[in-house]
């Protein structure tokens, strides 16, 4: 009798782990390069929509002569700019979902109206997946990405290369193919 209870308990436990495994597979991003490029596109949108800002005046104290003491920081190299660009990036990714282009090709796109989506439940699941992926991506690359933004190494048109090829390496195979094409097509001149 006790053996039967133990084996039933083991079967339930095994079934539970199989169920969790299936759920985790269903919620994972299959093409990390494609997802990274979607995140890079949204970050690029944020960079291109930036308005010029004044320097940050951090001179809040007065010295013994009544002069203001502190730093004036260029907004483009400030931590505030990095925070404003990255802070709600993953929340914005909840507006993205996966669209089937042909039998084995997909594309992430920004949804303008969820009312126009036929399978809203599946589309919302994809949007949660890419939002979670974005969080993991930023967790892994945030420090280096922040430094690149402050240095000015991340500009409109270059975000995908920096984030997806250089930092996360999620598109490193694509990058290697491009380098190979460049070398093959190169005449040896600089």
mmCIF file of C-alpha atoms in Angstrom, residues 9-185:
data_model
loop_
_atom_site.group_PDB
_atom_site.id
_atom_site.type_symbol
_atom_site.label_atom_id
_atom_site.label_comp_id
_atom_site.label_asym_id
_atom_site.label_seq_id
_atom_site.Cartn_x
_atom_site.Cartn_y
_atom_site.Cartn_z
ATOM 1 C CA UNK A 9 3.351 10.535 -5.610
ATOM 2 C CA UNK A 10 6.367 10.061 -7.875
ATOM 3 C CA UNK A 11 4.139 9.940 -10.954
ATOM 4 C CA UNK A 12 2.388 13.141 -9.901
ATOM 5 C CA UNK A 13 5.739 14.800 -9.278
ATOM 6 C CA UNK A 14 7.079 13.697 -12.677
ATOM 7 C CA UNK A 15 3.882 14.909 -14.374
ATOM 8 C CA UNK A 16 4.222 18.253 -12.598
ATOM 9 C CA UNK A 17 7.818 18.727 -13.795
ATOM 10 C CA UNK A 18 6.851 17.762 -17.344
ATOM 11 C CA UNK A 19 4.012 20.293 -17.240
ATOM 12 C CA UNK A 20 6.357 23.033 -15.948
ATOM 13 C CA UNK A 21 8.881 22.128 -18.645
ATOM 14 C CA UNK A 22 6.269 22.432 -21.373
ATOM 15 C CA UNK A 23 5.119 25.788 -20.019
ATOM 16 C CA UNK A 24 8.667 27.128 -19.878
ATOM 17 C CA UNK A 25 9.301 25.989 -23.461
ATOM 18 C CA UNK A 26 6.095 27.638 -24.633
ATOM 19 C CA UNK A 27 7.082 30.925 -23.009
ATOM 20 C CA UNK A 28 10.653 31.042 -24.240
ATOM 21 C CA UNK A 29 11.901 33.137 -27.131
ATOM 22 C CA UNK A 30 13.099 30.862 -29.910
ATOM 23 C CA UNK A 31 14.932 33.384 -32.090
ATOM 24 C CA UNK A 32 16.858 35.541 -29.645
ATOM 25 C CA UNK A 33 18.473 37.512 -32.471
ATOM 26 C CA UNK A 34 15.100 38.524 -33.884
ATOM 27 C CA UNK A 35 13.803 39.441 -30.410
ATOM 28 C CA UNK A 36 16.968 41.409 -29.631
ATOM 29 C CA UNK A 37 16.547 43.367 -32.853
ATOM 30 C CA UNK A 38 12.983 44.261 -31.811
ATOM 31 C CA UNK A 39 14.269 45.541 -28.446
ATOM 32 C CA UNK A 40 17.006 47.456 -30.278
ATOM 33 C CA UNK A 41 14.374 48.964 -32.587
ATOM 34 C CA UNK A 42 12.406 50.257 -29.597
ATOM 35 C CA UNK A 43 15.574 51.665 -27.982
ATOM 36 C CA UNK A 44 16.451 53.290 -31.287
ATOM 37 C CA UNK A 45 12.979 54.820 -31.393
ATOM 38 C CA UNK A 46 13.666 56.290 -27.942
ATOM 39 C CA UNK A 47 17.022 57.694 -29.101
ATOM 40 C CA UNK A 48 15.513 59.252 -32.205
ATOM 41 C CA UNK A 49 12.665 60.836 -30.215
ATOM 42 C CA UNK A 50 15.012 62.467 -27.696
ATOM 43 C CA UNK A 51 14.666 66.200 -27.477
ATOM 44 C CA UNK A 52 17.743 68.355 -26.908
ATOM 45 C CA UNK A 53 18.259 68.985 -23.213
ATOM 46 C CA UNK A 54 20.258 71.497 -21.267
ATOM 47 C CA UNK A 55 23.186 70.479 -19.133
ATOM 48 C CA UNK A 56 22.351 69.235 -15.654
ATOM 49 C CA UNK A 57 23.290 71.850 -13.100
ATOM 50 C CA UNK A 58 24.393 70.056 -9.955
ATOM 51 C CA UNK A 59 25.674 73.223 -8.241
ATOM 52 C CA UNK A 60 23.291 73.242 -5.296
ATOM 53 C CA UNK A 61 25.608 74.260 -2.462
ATOM 54 C CA UNK A 62 27.133 77.616 -1.684
ATOM 55 C CA UNK A 63 30.700 78.042 -0.496
ATOM 56 C CA UNK A 64 31.815 80.517 2.171
ATOM 57 C CA UNK A 65 31.895 83.320 -0.425
ATOM 58 C CA UNK A 66 28.358 82.670 -1.632
ATOM 59 C CA UNK A 67 29.475 81.017 -4.873
ATOM 60 C CA UNK A 68 27.637 77.923 -6.137
ATOM 61 C CA UNK A 69 29.649 74.709 -5.781
ATOM 62 C CA UNK A 70 29.196 71.502 -7.742
ATOM 63 C CA UNK A 71 29.298 70.177 -11.285
ATOM 64 C CA UNK A 72 27.531 70.964 -14.513
ATOM 65 C CA UNK A 73 27.039 67.684 -16.393
ATOM 66 C CA UNK A 74 26.328 67.368 -20.096
ATOM 67 C CA UNK A 75 22.949 65.631 -20.409
ATOM 68 C CA UNK A 76 24.204 63.389 -23.246
ATOM 69 C CA UNK A 77 26.725 61.710 -20.896
ATOM 70 C CA UNK A 78 24.532 61.713 -17.795
ATOM 71 C CA UNK A 79 23.114 58.807 -15.876
ATOM 72 C CA UNK A 80 19.718 60.526 -16.093
ATOM 73 C CA UNK A 81 19.689 60.109 -19.877
ATOM 74 C CA UNK A 82 20.495 56.401 -19.561
ATOM 75 C CA UNK A 83 17.729 55.931 -16.995
ATOM 76 C CA UNK A 84 15.211 57.779 -19.171
ATOM 77 C CA UNK A 85 16.122 55.644 -22.206
ATOM 78 C CA UNK A 86 16.191 52.242 -20.488
ATOM 79 C CA UNK A 87 13.762 52.608 -17.577
ATOM 80 C CA UNK A 88 10.493 51.746 -19.330
ATOM 81 C CA UNK A 89 11.956 50.036 -22.400
ATOM 82 C CA UNK A 90 10.706 46.572 -21.429
ATOM 83 C CA UNK A 91 7.234 47.923 -20.591
ATOM 84 C CA UNK A 92 7.079 49.330 -24.132
ATOM 85 C CA UNK A 93 7.921 45.862 -25.467
ATOM 86 C CA UNK A 94 4.476 44.728 -24.289
ATOM 87 C CA UNK A 95 3.172 46.528 -27.386
ATOM 88 C CA UNK A 96 5.045 44.037 -29.602
ATOM 89 C CA UNK A 97 3.912 40.633 -30.795
ATOM 90 C CA UNK A 98 5.010 37.968 -33.217
ATOM 91 C CA UNK A 99 3.625 37.905 -36.752
ATOM 92 C CA UNK A 100 3.965 34.939 -39.108
ATOM 93 C CA UNK A 101 5.353 36.053 -42.469
ATOM 94 C CA UNK A 102 5.473 32.656 -44.177
ATOM 95 C CA UNK A 103 5.552 28.990 -43.157
ATOM 96 C CA UNK A 104 8.775 29.218 -41.133
ATOM 97 C CA UNK A 105 9.533 32.946 -40.896
ATOM 98 C CA UNK A 106 8.323 35.274 -38.156
ATOM 99 C CA UNK A 107 8.755 38.954 -37.337
ATOM 100 C CA UNK A 108 8.255 41.061 -34.206
ATOM 101 C CA UNK A 109 6.128 44.131 -34.821
ATOM 102 C CA UNK A 110 4.663 46.949 -32.782
ATOM 103 C CA UNK A 111 0.895 46.655 -32.405
ATOM 104 C CA UNK A 112 -1.009 49.873 -33.021
ATOM 105 C CA UNK A 113 -4.402 48.441 -32.066
ATOM 106 C CA UNK A 114 -4.979 45.148 -30.271
ATOM 107 C CA UNK A 115 -8.531 45.165 -31.663
ATOM 108 C CA UNK A 116 -7.155 44.300 -35.117
ATOM 109 C CA UNK A 117 -5.365 41.161 -33.851
ATOM 110 C CA UNK A 118 -7.245 37.936 -34.616
ATOM 111 C CA UNK A 119 -5.763 35.685 -31.895
ATOM 112 C CA UNK A 120 -5.411 38.224 -29.099
ATOM 113 C CA UNK A 121 -4.631 35.683 -26.388
ATOM 114 C CA UNK A 122 -1.669 34.236 -28.286
ATOM 115 C CA UNK A 123 -0.498 37.719 -29.304
ATOM 116 C CA UNK A 124 -0.590 38.872 -25.663
ATOM 117 C CA UNK A 125 1.406 35.795 -24.640
ATOM 118 C CA UNK A 126 4.055 36.711 -27.219
ATOM 119 C CA UNK A 127 4.129 40.296 -25.943
ATOM 120 C CA UNK A 128 4.732 39.069 -22.398
ATOM 121 C CA UNK A 129 7.474 36.770 -23.681
ATOM 122 C CA UNK A 130 9.362 39.577 -25.404
ATOM 123 C CA UNK A 131 8.888 41.871 -22.414
ATOM 124 C CA UNK A 132 10.406 39.192 -20.158
ATOM 125 C CA UNK A 133 13.180 38.604 -22.685
ATOM 126 C CA UNK A 134 13.884 42.347 -22.688
ATOM 127 C CA UNK A 135 14.238 42.302 -18.900
ATOM 128 C CA UNK A 136 16.729 39.432 -19.048
ATOM 129 C CA UNK A 137 18.609 41.119 -21.913
ATOM 130 C CA UNK A 138 18.940 44.394 -20.013
ATOM 131 C CA UNK A 139 19.923 42.561 -16.849
ATOM 132 C CA UNK A 140 22.834 40.995 -18.738
ATOM 133 C CA UNK A 141 23.931 44.039 -20.744
ATOM 134 C CA UNK A 142 22.774 47.119 -18.828
ATOM 135 C CA UNK A 143 26.120 48.222 -17.393
ATOM 136 C CA UNK A 144 27.981 47.997 -20.706
ATOM 137 C CA UNK A 145 25.033 49.456 -22.640
ATOM 138 C CA UNK A 146 24.827 52.386 -20.221
ATOM 139 C CA UNK A 147 28.533 53.091 -20.697
ATOM 140 C CA UNK A 148 28.186 52.910 -24.498
ATOM 141 C CA UNK A 149 25.247 55.336 -24.379
ATOM 142 C CA UNK A 150 27.210 57.773 -22.203
ATOM 143 C CA UNK A 151 30.254 57.510 -24.503
ATOM 144 C CA UNK A 152 28.100 58.190 -27.543
ATOM 145 C CA UNK A 153 28.866 54.759 -29.043
ATOM 146 C CA UNK A 154 25.151 53.982 -29.357
ATOM 147 C CA UNK A 155 23.544 56.129 -32.026
ATOM 148 C CA UNK A 156 20.444 55.879 -34.178
ATOM 149 C CA UNK A 157 21.085 53.229 -36.817
ATOM 150 C CA UNK A 158 23.722 51.429 -34.732
ATOM 151 C CA UNK A 159 21.717 50.143 -31.763
ATOM 152 C CA UNK A 160 21.069 46.661 -33.164
ATOM 153 C CA UNK A 161 24.765 46.046 -33.854
ATOM 154 C CA UNK A 162 25.876 47.259 -30.426
ATOM 155 C CA UNK A 163 23.157 45.509 -28.415
ATOM 156 C CA UNK A 164 22.583 42.299 -30.379
ATOM 157 C CA UNK A 165 26.002 41.562 -31.855
ATOM 158 C CA UNK A 166 28.581 43.195 -29.608
ATOM 159 C CA UNK A 167 27.022 43.011 -26.126
ATOM 160 C CA UNK A 168 24.559 40.121 -25.985
ATOM 161 C CA UNK A 169 26.044 38.057 -28.826
ATOM 162 C CA UNK A 170 22.494 36.922 -29.706
ATOM 163 C CA UNK A 171 23.184 37.800 -33.341
ATOM 164 C CA UNK A 172 26.833 36.753 -33.354
ATOM 165 C CA UNK A 173 26.288 34.189 -36.123
ATOM 166 C CA UNK A 174 24.736 36.887 -38.289
ATOM 167 C CA UNK A 175 27.661 39.138 -37.440
ATOM 168 C CA UNK A 176 30.173 36.434 -38.372
ATOM 169 C CA UNK A 177 28.406 35.875 -41.705
ATOM 170 C CA UNK A 178 28.501 39.600 -42.477
ATOM 171 C CA UNK A 179 32.196 39.756 -41.629
ATOM 172 C CA UNK A 180 32.852 36.753 -43.882
ATOM 173 C CA UNK A 181 30.927 38.405 -46.739
ATOM 174 C CA UNK A 182 32.881 41.620 -46.193
ATOM 175 C CA UNK A 183 36.219 39.783 -46.245
ATOM 176 C CA UNK A 184 35.239 37.759 -49.331
ATOM 177 C CA UNK A 185 34.127 40.869 -51.176
#
